[in-house]
Amino acid sequence: MASRHPEELFIALLRSTYSNAGHGLVQRRPAIAPSKLPTATRGLSYLALSHTRPLRSAQVQRLSASNERRRGYAVASKPKQPPKQPPPQQKREPKRQIAVLGGGITGLTAAHYLARSAPNTHITLYEASDRLGGWIHGVPTEVKTPDGQNAEVLMQRGPRMLRSGASTPKYDDLVLYDVIANLGIQDQIIYPKGAAESRYIYYPDHLVQLPKAEPSWDNIIKAIRSYFSESLWDGVFNAASGWAMRFSRTTDVVEQKRKEITNKAAAFDKDETVAEFLGRIFGDRNSPVIDNMVSPMLHGIYGGDVHKLSAKHTIFEKFWLQDMYPLYNGEAWVWRKDLHLHNDILDGPNRRAVIQMAERGTHHNLLAFRDGLVTLIDALTTDLARCKNVTIRTDTPVSALELKGNKIVVSKAGNEKQSLMYDQVLSTLYAGHLAQIAQPADSLPSLADIEAVTIMVVNLWYPNQDLLQDNPGFGYLIPQSVPPDENPECALGVLFDSDIEMGNETKGTKLTVMLGGHYWSDWSILPDEEMAIAMARSIVERHLGISQSEPFKAGAKMCKDCLPQHTVGHVDRLRKAHYELSAAFQGKLMVAGPSYTSVGVIPAMRAGYDAAMRMAQGHGHPWSTRLDEDGGVWHWHNDAYVRAKKVFGNVSRDEPMDHVGSTGLEWTTESQILQMSAMPAKYMFFKKFTGPGERFLDQEGNWRVDPEALFKIPPDLPTGEEEETVQPPKGNDK
C-alpha cells in the first residue's frame, strides 16, 4: 500500500543518504570498534580530524532521484510541475583571513605551515622591524686583514647553532628537519666538531676547562688533576652521591618511592626553583655546585637566575619528572604531544628525508649552516614570498588588537595608521608586549606578569688569529658566584666564534660577548651600544688577556625582552591567561612562542608548527587522544605505547575539549600527568638510547632495510586511490 505520509518519504531519503555516506566512509577509513567510537560530547573533536565530506545540495537531489527509482514500494502521486530551473551556482566561501604577529622563527614557521595546510586562507605576517628572523640575525661586516686587504666577516647577533633532541625524550627537532626538507636545504647542514668540544667556566678569576665527553686516558687524567686543583669542584662529590642515590632505578627503590606518592596528579602539579630542586636532590640546599656549576648553564641558555627559574621548565625537566614519579630503568616520561608530532611528521611527504636527518643527528651534538642560521631564515623568507596566499608586512608594528563582532581588528602604528579585520590572529610576540596592545586595556593581566630578560650581544673581531691559542674551544660561561670585581659588567658568557664556525671566513679571532640577563632586570638605565662594546673589551682583557691595544672591529645589538623567564608558577599564570584570552577574544586570538613553551630555536619552531596545524586543521590539544586509536602509516609502531599503558595505566580525559577556537594554552587546564606517558626508551626512534632494532640507517648512513618496504601500508590499514601514504615520497632523497 502506498504511503501517504510525507514524513515517511523524508525518513526513507535520510536512510538512503546515510547509507551511501556511511559506505563511502568505510572505504576511506579503517573500521572502528564500537568501544572506540567517540561520544556525542566529543563529536566536534573527532569530526575536525575525520575525512568525511559534507554532501552538496546537488548530491542530495541526485540521491533523492536515484532513491525514488529503486524503491520497492508505491509512492503518493504528485501533480506534474513545470521543469525547475537549475539552482544558481553557490558562491565560493570568502577566504579565511589569518594574521600572524611577529616575524621571528616562531611566526615564520607558523606561516610556513599555514601556507601549506590551510585551504582557502590568506595569511598576513606582521613584523615591526625591517627584516624577518627575529633574534636570528647575521650582519656582514667589512674588516681589514693584517696585510691591509679589505675583507668581510659575518657577525652573528643571535643564535647560530642548534642542538639535536637525540639525548632527550622530545621530538621537537622533527619540525626543524621537516622544514629543512620542505625548503630543500638539507645539503647545506654542517656538524661543528673539534674545538667545539672544549668548554670552560670562569671561576673564580680564571678559566677552568670542563671534562670532555670522550673517555680517553688523556681526558680522564686532566679531569682528575682539575678536580684536586680547582675550587670550582667544591661539593661535587657529595652532590654526585646524592644524585646517584636519589635517581637509583633498582626495582626495590622505585617501588618504595611510588608507595610514598599518594596522588600522582598533585605531585606533577608541584613547582619549585632549580636551586630548591637540586638542593633537595643533593641533600644540601646550600651546595656550592648550584651557584658554581648550574647557574652558568642557565646563564647560557636562559640568561636567568638559578634561584628563580622553575625546575620543571628548564633542562632539568626529565630529572624533575623522574623525581616526582620514578620509572624503572630503561623507561622515560614522554609528552603525548611529542608522540603525536612523531606520527604526524612521519606520515608526511618528507618522512624519508626527515628520517635521514634525524638519524644523523644521533651521531652529532650540534648542527648549523655555514652562515649560522641565516640560511634557514633566508630560505623561509624566500619560500613565503613565493606563496600567493601570504602577504609579508615588514616595518609594520601593531599598535592594538580588539575583538569586534566575530573578527579581530588589527591596528597598525606608524604614519599610515590602518585597521584591518581578521578571522583569527596568532601572536608570537613576547607576552608582555601582547598584554600592552590587547584591548580593552588590562584585559590580559596574567600575560603582563610573564617576565623576560634583555641581552646585549657584542661581536668583536681581531685580525690576530692567535689570541685564543691557550684556550681553544666553544667558549666559557660565568657563574653567579663570581665576585663582583671579576664581573662588574654583568657578563653571562663569551663564545669563541672563530673556533667553532666552519665557513670560509676571513682569518682572525672572533668573539661574542653576552651581557645583562637577570642582572639587568632592576636597572633603570641600560648601556647603549658604544658603552657595551667598551664593557665587552674590558671583559676579554681581564678574562682572556686580550690587550686594549689590539686592532679590532666591533658591533652590538640590544635584544630587548628576548628571553622570557619561566619562573615558579609559570603554568598557573598561563592557565589564568587562557581564560583571560578566551573571555577577551572568544578563541580568535592564539598565542605561541617562548613566552609560553620552551625557550630556544627548535622549541620555537615546534610552537609555530603546533599553532599552525591547530588553525589549519583543528589538530592540536587535547593531546590525551589515545595514540593506539590513531590511524596513519606509523600507528602499528604504537605497540610500545599500548604495552606501557597496560603497565602504568591509561590516564585520559573521557570528554576532551572540542576543537572550536583556541588560545594555544588549553593544555594548562589539565594536570600534567594527563599529558604524559611512560614508555620504554629503546622503542623511541632517533635517540642515542634507541634500541638497535629501531634504527633505520646503519653506521654508514645506508638504509638497514629496503626503503620502499618502510612505507608500505600495514595489513590493518585500508588501501585505495585516496590513500596517499602508499607511495613513498619523491624529490627529498639524495
XYZ file of C-alpha atoms in Angstrom:
734
model
C 0.000 0.000 0.000
C 1.337 3.375 -0.923
C 2.484 5.589 1.916
C 0.580 8.848 2.119
C 2.733 10.401 4.834
C 5.399 12.812 3.576
C 7.470 12.319 6.692
C 7.917 8.636 5.789
C 9.303 9.638 2.407
C 11.673 12.044 4.087
C 12.854 9.387 6.565
C 13.454 6.935 3.715
C 15.511 9.537 1.890
C 17.593 10.207 5.001
C 18.229 6.490 5.465
C 19.431 6.160 1.898
C 21.665 9.219 2.166
C 23.131 7.977 5.437
C 23.735 4.521 3.941
C 25.616 5.915 0.940
C 27.661 8.353 3.032
C 28.499 5.637 5.550
C 29.546 3.252 2.772
C 31.947 5.839 1.371
C 33.388 6.489 4.790
C 34.092 2.800 5.388
C 36.065 2.661 2.154
C 38.238 5.553 3.235
C 38.860 4.723 6.877
C 39.659 1.620 8.896
C 36.833 0.066 10.838
C 36.396 1.415 14.340
C 35.377 -0.907 17.102
C 32.164 0.117 18.883
C 34.113 0.576 22.091
C 36.288 3.144 20.356
C 33.576 5.291 18.851
C 33.602 8.867 20.174
C 30.833 10.002 22.442
C 28.458 12.722 21.356
C 30.216 15.273 23.505
C 33.455 14.505 21.712
C 31.939 14.832 18.279
C 33.492 18.108 17.232
C 36.969 16.979 18.226
C 36.773 13.876 16.087
C 34.908 15.481 13.205
C 37.692 18.023 12.924
C 40.137 15.203 12.281
C 37.944 12.902 10.186
C 37.891 12.519 6.422
C 34.125 12.814 5.975
C 32.886 15.367 3.486
C 29.560 17.254 3.562
C 27.054 16.482 0.812
C 26.249 19.348 -1.513
C 22.643 20.186 -2.367
C 23.075 18.811 -5.908
C 24.288 15.490 -4.496
C 21.255 15.290 -2.204
C 18.943 15.877 -5.178
C 20.635 13.145 -7.217
C 20.423 10.755 -4.271
C 16.722 11.572 -3.910
C 16.025 10.863 -7.590
C 18.046 7.662 -7.513
C 16.293 6.558 -4.349
C 12.838 7.006 -5.883
C 13.822 4.948 -8.951
C 14.928 1.952 -6.906
C 12.225 1.998 -4.208
C 10.364 -1.272 -3.790
C 7.133 0.309 -2.667
C 4.497 2.638 -4.082
C 4.624 6.379 -3.615
C 1.940 9.001 -3.481
C 1.227 10.565 -6.854
C 2.069 14.219 -7.357
C 0.708 16.693 -9.869
C 3.147 17.428 -12.660
C 5.119 20.584 -12.108
C 6.849 22.670 -14.750
C 10.551 21.879 -15.010
C 12.565 23.764 -12.443
C 15.430 25.979 -13.397
C 18.821 24.715 -12.195
C 19.757 26.263 -8.863
C 22.145 29.194 -9.089
C 25.778 28.298 -8.621
C 26.761 28.560 -4.998
C 29.092 31.380 -4.158
C 32.567 30.424 -3.046
C 33.177 30.984 0.606
C 35.366 34.014 1.249
C 38.925 33.264 2.194
C 39.600 32.969 5.878
C 41.883 35.824 6.894
C 44.634 34.987 9.392
C 47.169 37.424 10.829
C 50.476 36.228 12.282
C 52.113 38.775 14.574
C 55.894 38.566 14.749
C 58.365 37.611 12.038
C 60.732 35.655 14.266
C 61.352 31.940 13.914
C 58.015 31.040 15.575
C 55.998 33.285 13.261
C 57.928 32.202 10.161
C 57.392 28.525 10.953
C 53.690 29.074 11.629
C 53.241 30.963 8.349
C 55.219 28.260 6.536
C 52.806 25.533 7.644
C 49.672 27.649 7.364
C 50.508 28.443 3.740
C 50.734 24.716 3.012
C 47.997 23.305 5.206
C 45.192 25.870 5.476
C 42.885 25.717 2.433
C 41.063 28.840 1.291
C 43.080 31.002 3.668
C 45.144 34.147 3.305
C 47.938 34.772 5.794
C 49.316 38.213 6.623
C 52.617 38.242 8.509
C 53.319 41.397 10.533
C 56.854 42.341 11.592
C 57.735 45.608 13.323
C 61.352 45.726 12.098
C 62.667 45.956 8.547
C 63.686 42.286 8.374
C 62.450 38.810 9.253
C 64.131 36.335 11.568
C 63.721 37.935 14.976
C 66.746 37.309 17.178
C 68.426 35.208 14.480
C 70.456 37.844 12.702
C 73.799 37.928 10.915
C 75.446 41.168 9.786
C 78.158 41.070 7.076
C 80.866 43.446 8.291
C 83.825 44.857 6.376
C 87.215 44.401 8.054
C 90.881 44.832 7.190
C 93.286 41.913 7.312
C 96.783 42.243 8.851
C 98.210 42.927 5.386
C 95.736 45.773 4.818
C 93.354 43.944 2.477
C 89.614 44.563 2.638
C 87.606 41.510 3.716
C 84.266 40.574 5.242
C 83.155 38.652 8.319
C 79.657 37.690 9.432
C 78.797 38.922 12.903
C 76.049 36.794 14.436
C 73.756 38.792 16.718
C 71.741 35.821 17.967
C 71.590 32.001 17.914
C 73.943 30.427 15.412
C 73.878 26.713 16.240
C 71.251 24.122 17.154
C 71.361 21.072 19.389
C 69.510 17.972 18.243
C 66.982 16.268 20.503
C 68.758 12.915 20.333
C 69.553 12.943 24.060
C 66.040 13.880 25.186
C 62.633 12.149 25.010
C 61.280 15.039 22.906
C 60.657 15.225 19.162
C 60.698 18.995 18.604
C 63.637 18.655 16.212
C 61.472 16.727 13.733
C 59.790 20.043 12.885
C 63.200 21.528 12.060
C 64.006 18.590 9.777
C 60.600 18.779 8.112
C 61.019 22.499 7.399
C 64.535 21.932 6.060
C 63.190 19.203 3.768
C 60.364 21.461 2.572
C 62.917 24.147 1.743
C 65.367 21.720 0.139
C 68.406 22.917 2.104
C 69.394 19.658 3.816
C 72.607 19.513 1.790
C 73.752 22.762 3.462
C 73.734 21.363 7.024
C 77.088 21.149 8.781
C 78.018 19.480 12.073
C 80.557 21.540 14.089
C 83.089 19.475 15.994
C 86.700 19.534 17.136
C 87.397 22.622 19.238
C 83.671 22.967 19.933
C 84.009 20.082 22.412
C 86.202 22.182 24.747
C 84.124 24.286 27.133
C 85.055 26.418 30.124
C 83.632 28.048 33.235
C 85.202 31.240 34.537
C 85.714 30.738 38.292
C 86.721 32.489 40.456
C 89.228 34.520 38.405
C 90.348 32.246 35.549
C 89.063 29.734 33.000
C 88.521 26.145 34.152
C 88.121 23.556 31.405
C 85.232 21.121 31.818
C 85.875 17.401 31.260
C 85.350 16.276 27.680
C 82.767 13.624 26.903
C 85.260 11.361 25.126
C 86.525 8.810 27.730
C 90.207 8.844 26.690
C 93.048 8.407 29.193
C 94.255 11.925 28.486
C 90.830 13.389 29.269
C 90.472 11.290 32.421
C 93.872 12.394 33.752
C 93.071 16.057 33.030
C 89.735 15.734 34.834
C 91.370 14.208 37.926
C 94.004 16.937 38.078
C 91.355 19.618 37.710
C 89.227 18.066 40.453
C 92.026 18.259 43.021
C 93.332 21.681 41.998
C 90.278 23.810 41.175
C 87.840 25.210 43.746
C 85.119 25.062 41.073
C 84.596 21.410 42.006
C 83.912 22.023 45.695
C 80.934 19.945 46.785
C 80.772 17.939 43.547
C 81.449 14.564 45.205
C 78.665 14.994 47.771
C 76.292 16.308 45.118
C 77.042 13.366 42.815
C 76.464 10.902 45.653
C 73.110 12.464 46.492
C 72.149 12.456 42.816
C 73.030 8.764 42.383
C 71.055 7.737 45.451
C 68.023 9.825 44.524
C 67.817 8.555 40.966
C 68.575 4.907 41.600
C 66.275 2.840 39.385
C 66.503 -0.523 41.098
C 63.141 -2.225 41.456
C 63.056 -2.003 45.252
C 63.899 1.698 45.318
C 61.377 2.601 42.616
C 58.573 0.631 44.242
C 59.284 2.134 47.653
C 59.227 5.688 46.243
C 55.964 5.008 44.431
C 54.330 3.839 47.643
C 55.162 7.196 49.185
C 53.258 9.025 46.426
C 49.549 9.108 47.208
C 48.478 11.452 44.406
C 50.370 11.409 41.101
C 48.475 14.368 39.674
C 49.278 16.523 42.692
C 52.937 15.508 42.501
C 53.225 16.567 38.856
C 51.464 19.862 39.514
C 54.046 20.963 42.082
C 56.605 23.617 41.236
C 59.951 24.715 42.646
C 63.054 26.607 41.577
C 66.079 24.890 40.104
C 68.063 25.734 43.241
C 65.372 24.249 45.512
C 65.099 21.105 43.398
C 68.851 20.451 43.236
C 69.343 21.353 46.885
C 66.783 18.696 47.774
C 68.449 16.148 45.475
C 71.982 16.879 46.685
C 70.878 16.828 50.307
C 72.373 20.297 50.760
C 70.328 23.368 49.891
C 73.498 25.475 50.093
C 75.578 23.217 47.867
C 78.235 25.300 46.047
C 77.576 23.214 42.942
C 74.292 25.089 42.404
C 75.873 28.533 42.102
C 79.248 27.456 40.700
C 78.250 24.946 38.023
C 74.492 25.045 37.459
C 73.992 28.815 37.382
C 76.385 29.316 34.411
C 74.463 26.694 32.433
C 71.250 28.633 32.981
C 73.039 31.870 32.080
C 73.988 30.419 28.715
C 70.538 29.064 27.874
C 68.031 31.354 29.599
C 70.011 34.340 30.874
C 68.178 33.603 34.111
C 68.625 33.197 37.851
C 69.042 29.665 39.222
C 67.098 30.771 42.310
C 64.043 31.896 40.291
C 63.694 29.671 37.219
C 61.309 26.724 37.558
C 62.968 23.305 37.508
C 60.119 21.733 35.513
C 60.531 24.296 32.703
C 64.290 24.043 32.176
C 66.816 21.449 31.018
C 66.200 19.635 34.318
C 62.646 18.715 33.335
C 63.253 14.997 32.751
C 65.004 14.655 36.117
C 62.236 16.575 37.847
C 59.631 14.230 36.341
C 61.638 11.186 37.395
C 61.812 12.538 40.926
C 58.064 13.228 41.071
C 57.150 9.700 39.983
C 60.112 7.360 39.396
C 60.262 4.943 36.484
C 62.164 1.707 36.171
C 65.463 1.508 34.345
C 65.035 1.868 30.591
C 61.802 3.879 30.789
C 61.185 7.546 30.081
C 58.443 10.089 30.666
C 57.210 11.349 27.290
C 54.757 14.112 26.462
C 51.885 12.645 24.471
C 52.009 15.660 22.179
C 55.507 14.520 21.182
C 54.190 11.104 20.200
C 51.508 12.807 18.107
C 54.132 15.005 16.457
C 56.295 11.966 15.746
C 53.421 10.269 13.943
C 52.335 13.432 12.119
C 55.775 14.161 10.668
C 56.433 10.551 9.705
C 53.034 10.433 7.995
C 54.043 13.462 5.933
C 55.608 13.734 2.478
C 59.135 14.364 3.818
C 59.383 11.309 6.049
C 62.356 9.754 4.265
C 64.398 12.968 4.342
C 63.368 13.560 7.972
C 64.438 10.040 8.943
C 67.847 10.549 7.363
C 68.464 13.871 9.122
C 67.130 12.615 12.463
C 69.319 9.512 12.333
C 72.394 11.616 11.556
C 71.506 13.833 14.497
C 72.065 10.902 16.866
C 75.778 10.994 15.976
C 76.258 14.771 16.369
C 75.505 17.138 19.227
C 75.374 20.325 17.155
C 74.169 21.313 13.711
C 74.184 24.581 11.816
C 74.750 26.091 8.392
C 77.873 27.777 7.098
C 76.452 31.174 7.968
C 74.965 30.083 11.288
C 71.182 30.053 10.967
C 70.893 32.832 8.406
C 70.474 30.207 5.668
C 67.347 28.898 7.387
C 65.819 32.368 7.784
C 66.601 33.362 4.195
C 65.091 30.133 2.844
C 61.907 30.560 4.903
C 61.586 34.186 3.802
C 62.072 33.331 0.126
C 59.593 30.468 0.358
C 56.890 32.643 1.935
C 57.457 35.395 -0.616
C 56.586 32.887 -3.345
C 53.315 31.842 -1.711
C 50.314 33.551 -3.298
C 48.294 33.200 -0.110
C 50.870 35.019 2.051
C 51.439 38.755 2.467
C 54.544 39.904 4.354
C 54.414 43.319 6.017
C 57.741 44.424 7.479
C 58.203 47.811 9.148
C 54.629 47.376 10.365
C 54.285 47.417 14.155
C 50.863 46.503 15.511
C 49.504 49.027 17.983
C 46.246 47.380 19.084
C 44.154 44.199 18.945
C 40.441 44.233 19.672
C 37.543 41.844 19.158
C 34.641 43.385 17.251
C 31.770 41.086 16.435
C 33.235 37.863 15.110
C 36.501 39.402 13.924
C 39.690 40.757 15.431
C 40.663 44.280 14.462
C 44.414 44.662 13.994
C 45.503 48.293 14.166
C 48.823 49.283 12.660
C 51.017 52.004 14.099
C 53.099 54.468 12.130
C 52.380 57.214 9.642
C 49.769 55.210 7.749
C 47.514 54.145 10.588
C 45.116 51.491 9.413
C 42.853 48.845 10.914
C 42.177 45.508 9.248
C 39.767 42.707 10.175
C 40.868 39.083 10.600
C 39.054 35.850 11.355
C 41.912 34.624 13.530
C 45.150 36.054 14.856
C 48.253 34.207 16.007
C 50.559 36.220 18.250
C 54.175 35.110 18.565
C 55.115 38.349 20.319
C 56.559 38.467 23.817
C 53.625 38.004 26.211
C 54.242 41.305 27.972
C 54.047 43.218 24.692
C 50.852 41.414 23.683
C 49.291 42.422 27.007
C 50.114 46.059 26.219
C 48.405 46.135 22.808
C 45.363 43.992 23.671
C 42.130 45.947 24.008
C 40.411 46.712 26.242
C 43.381 47.747 28.342
C 44.427 45.415 31.160
C 42.360 42.562 29.735
C 45.343 40.154 29.830
C 46.965 40.796 33.234
C 48.449 37.298 33.536
C 50.429 37.760 30.323
C 51.701 41.071 31.662
C 53.119 39.174 34.656
C 55.399 36.997 32.484
C 58.920 38.349 32.838
C 61.658 38.470 30.216
C 65.320 39.454 30.332
C 67.299 41.667 27.984
C 70.614 40.574 26.479
C 73.209 42.877 24.936
C 75.141 40.960 22.280
C 78.584 42.351 21.409
C 80.630 40.989 18.486
C 84.404 41.512 18.499
C 86.764 40.655 15.626
C 90.550 40.880 15.826
C 92.908 40.430 12.852
C 95.262 38.490 15.140
C 94.125 34.876 14.853
C 96.269 33.563 17.737
C 94.506 35.246 20.651
C 92.773 32.018 21.763
C 95.645 29.603 21.259
C 95.928 28.917 25.007
C 92.185 28.222 25.424
C 90.680 26.993 22.147
C 87.110 25.781 22.269
C 83.442 26.680 22.309
C 83.679 29.452 24.870
C 83.026 29.995 28.566
C 80.164 30.840 30.929
C 80.267 32.892 34.105
C 78.563 31.705 37.345
C 76.528 33.864 39.693
C 79.116 33.116 42.388
C 81.931 35.020 40.625
C 82.926 38.038 42.758
C 81.548 41.387 41.505
C 85.039 42.804 40.957
C 85.677 39.995 38.451
C 82.423 40.649 36.602
C 81.305 44.256 37.157
C 79.876 44.384 33.630
C 77.398 41.584 34.476
C 78.543 39.333 31.642
C 76.885 35.945 31.151
C 79.477 34.328 28.913
C 81.712 34.567 25.852
C 81.548 32.456 22.672
C 84.681 31.720 20.632
C 83.074 32.051 17.210
C 86.309 31.717 15.260
C 86.929 28.295 16.829
C 83.501 26.829 16.151
C 82.380 28.223 12.806
C 83.192 26.171 9.723
C 82.594 28.672 6.931
C 85.328 30.040 4.684
C 85.620 33.238 6.665
C 88.433 35.720 6.906
C 91.048 34.503 9.364
C 91.099 36.219 12.733
C 89.765 35.919 16.276
C 86.013 36.422 16.538
C 84.171 36.564 19.861
C 80.592 37.119 21.025
C 80.154 38.611 24.498
C 76.734 38.329 26.180
C 75.851 40.947 28.792
C 72.852 41.514 31.028
C 70.184 38.879 31.527
C 68.704 38.731 35.009
C 71.478 41.011 36.278
C 69.908 43.929 34.421
C 66.307 43.265 35.485
C 66.439 46.028 38.105
C 68.481 48.502 36.073
C 66.507 51.595 35.141
C 69.094 52.710 32.561
C 70.820 50.229 30.258
C 74.108 50.828 28.423
C 73.990 51.884 24.791
C 75.859 50.009 22.069
C 79.032 52.102 22.307
C 79.229 51.602 26.053
C 78.501 47.872 25.674
C 81.429 47.481 23.265
C 83.734 49.150 25.786
C 82.420 46.827 28.519
C 82.990 43.756 26.334
C 86.573 44.771 25.530
C 87.222 45.227 29.241
C 85.870 41.737 29.951
C 88.014 39.916 27.375
C 91.080 41.864 28.520
C 90.558 40.772 32.117
C 89.445 37.195 31.373
C 91.413 36.310 28.217
C 94.327 38.715 28.313
C 93.410 40.426 25.015
C 95.023 43.855 25.144
C 93.013 47.008 24.532
C 95.703 47.983 22.027
C 94.805 45.121 19.674
C 93.190 46.349 16.430
C 89.543 45.312 16.348
C 86.158 45.650 14.680
C 83.010 45.564 16.793
C 79.249 45.630 16.634
C 76.480 45.377 19.219
C 72.748 44.813 19.455
C 70.320 45.265 22.329
C 67.928 42.291 22.394
C 65.085 43.714 24.460
C 62.977 41.113 26.336
C 64.445 38.365 24.154
C 64.383 35.554 26.730
C 61.100 35.021 28.633
C 61.637 33.660 32.132
C 59.667 30.582 33.160
C 59.788 31.188 36.870
C 57.896 29.288 39.579
C 54.153 29.461 38.940
C 54.540 29.654 35.151
C 51.760 27.162 34.379
C 49.410 28.829 36.851
C 49.918 32.158 35.095
C 49.309 30.571 31.704
C 46.139 28.882 32.957
C 44.756 32.242 34.045
C 45.893 33.740 30.736
C 43.964 31.041 28.865
C 40.702 32.115 30.467
C 41.527 35.800 30.001
C 42.232 35.246 26.294
C 39.024 33.241 25.933
C 36.971 35.972 27.569
C 38.546 38.868 25.685
C 38.872 37.299 22.220
C 36.453 34.350 22.163
C 39.026 31.865 20.838
C 40.007 34.133 17.935
C 43.444 35.018 19.338
C 46.023 32.254 19.736
C 49.472 32.618 21.286
C 52.673 30.692 20.631
C 56.380 31.030 21.271
C 58.945 31.018 24.077
C 56.790 33.155 26.367
C 54.637 30.065 26.836
C 56.622 26.950 25.892
C 60.323 26.090 25.958
C 62.973 28.665 25.102
C 65.179 28.029 22.064
C 65.065 27.980 18.277
C 63.860 24.392 17.876
C 61.145 24.630 20.588
C 60.019 27.910 18.987
C 59.659 26.172 15.620
C 57.670 23.422 17.315
C 55.365 26.049 18.832
C 54.829 27.586 15.392
C 54.027 24.188 13.914
C 51.514 23.334 16.644
C 49.730 26.668 16.301
C 49.583 26.447 12.507
C 48.227 22.906 12.452
C 45.634 23.815 15.052
C 44.460 26.767 12.962
C 44.673 24.917 9.662
C 43.226 21.537 10.556
C 41.897 21.742 14.090
C 44.687 19.355 15.012
C 46.021 20.005 18.476
C 45.106 19.777 22.120
C 43.709 17.632 23.662
C 46.880 15.603 23.462
C 45.146 12.981 25.600
C 43.705 11.415 22.449
C 44.726 7.786 22.721
C 47.528 7.017 20.314
C 46.599 3.368 19.909
C 43.366 4.529 18.255
C 45.112 6.810 15.776
C 45.474 5.849 12.148
C 48.305 6.649 9.817
C 51.243 4.785 8.412
C 53.056 4.624 11.739
C 50.279 3.643 14.100
C 51.300 -0.005 14.240
C 54.537 1.044 15.953
C 52.493 2.272 18.912
C 52.527 -1.254 20.324
C 55.173 0.089 22.699
C 52.730 2.745 23.848
C 49.992 0.148 24.331
C 52.296 -2.057 26.396
C 53.372 0.889 28.524
C 49.744 1.868 29.058
C 48.972 -1.589 30.425
C 51.792 -1.255 32.932
C 51.368 2.368 34.023
C 47.674 2.792 33.435
C 45.818 4.952 30.950
C 45.057 8.343 32.446
C 42.919 10.176 29.921
C 40.047 12.616 29.772
C 36.769 10.935 28.869
C 35.460 14.123 27.293
C 38.303 16.228 25.885
C 37.787 19.807 24.816
C 36.466 20.392 21.315
C 38.492 21.947 18.526
C 36.418 25.128 18.366
C 38.505 28.245 18.701
C 41.760 28.189 20.607
C 44.105 30.210 22.765
C 47.082 27.878 22.398
C 47.065 27.417 26.175
C 44.366 24.751 26.587
C 46.995 22.307 27.809
C 47.399 24.339 31.001
C 43.846 23.477 32.085
C 44.747 19.809 32.551
C 47.021 18.212 35.094
C 50.423 17.418 33.628
C 50.032 13.723 34.427
C 47.144 13.586 31.950
C 49.511 14.701 29.201
C 52.378 12.307 29.916
C 53.103 8.689 29.069
C 55.752 6.340 30.401
C 57.462 4.457 27.573
C 60.343 2.017 27.116
C 63.089 4.324 25.889
C 64.597 1.795 23.486
C 61.450 1.871 21.333
C 61.732 5.601 20.693
C 63.096 6.482 17.256
C 66.044 8.827 16.586
C 67.574 8.826 20.053
C 71.010 7.996 21.372
C 69.273 5.421 23.565
C 67.195 3.887 20.741
C 67.464 0.102 20.529
C 69.429 -1.388 17.595
C 66.275 -2.901 16.129
C 64.638 0.531 15.887
C 67.363 2.102 13.750
C 66.576 2.996 10.153
C 70.148 3.586 8.993
C 73.410 1.774 9.673
C 76.621 3.445 10.825
C 77.498 4.378 7.229
C 74.157 6.071 6.677
C 72.711 3.332 4.482
C 69.172 2.019 4.905
C 69.181 -1.129 7.027
C 66.215 -2.463 5.050
C 64.702 -1.725 1.663
C 63.462 1.898 1.930
C 60.377 1.017 -0.102
C 59.350 -1.560 2.496
C 59.388 1.026 5.263
C 56.428 2.890 3.816
C 54.090 0.046 2.946
C 50.661 0.173 4.498
C 50.331 -2.338 7.354
C 47.662 -5.037 6.905
C 45.087 -3.348 9.137
C 45.009 -0.111 7.128
C 42.746 0.298 4.083
C 44.161 0.688 0.605
C 42.681 2.617 -2.256
C 43.053 5.583 -4.511
C 42.674 8.100 -1.685
C 45.462 6.653 0.478
C 48.407 8.857 -0.420
C 50.797 7.186 2.010
C 51.054 4.019 -0.067
C 53.636 5.604 -2.356
C 56.985 6.751 -0.955
C 57.692 10.457 -1.338
C 59.893 11.687 -4.142
C 62.312 14.531 -4.518
C 63.589 14.680 -0.935
C 66.186 11.918 -1.025
C 69.766 12.042 -2.052
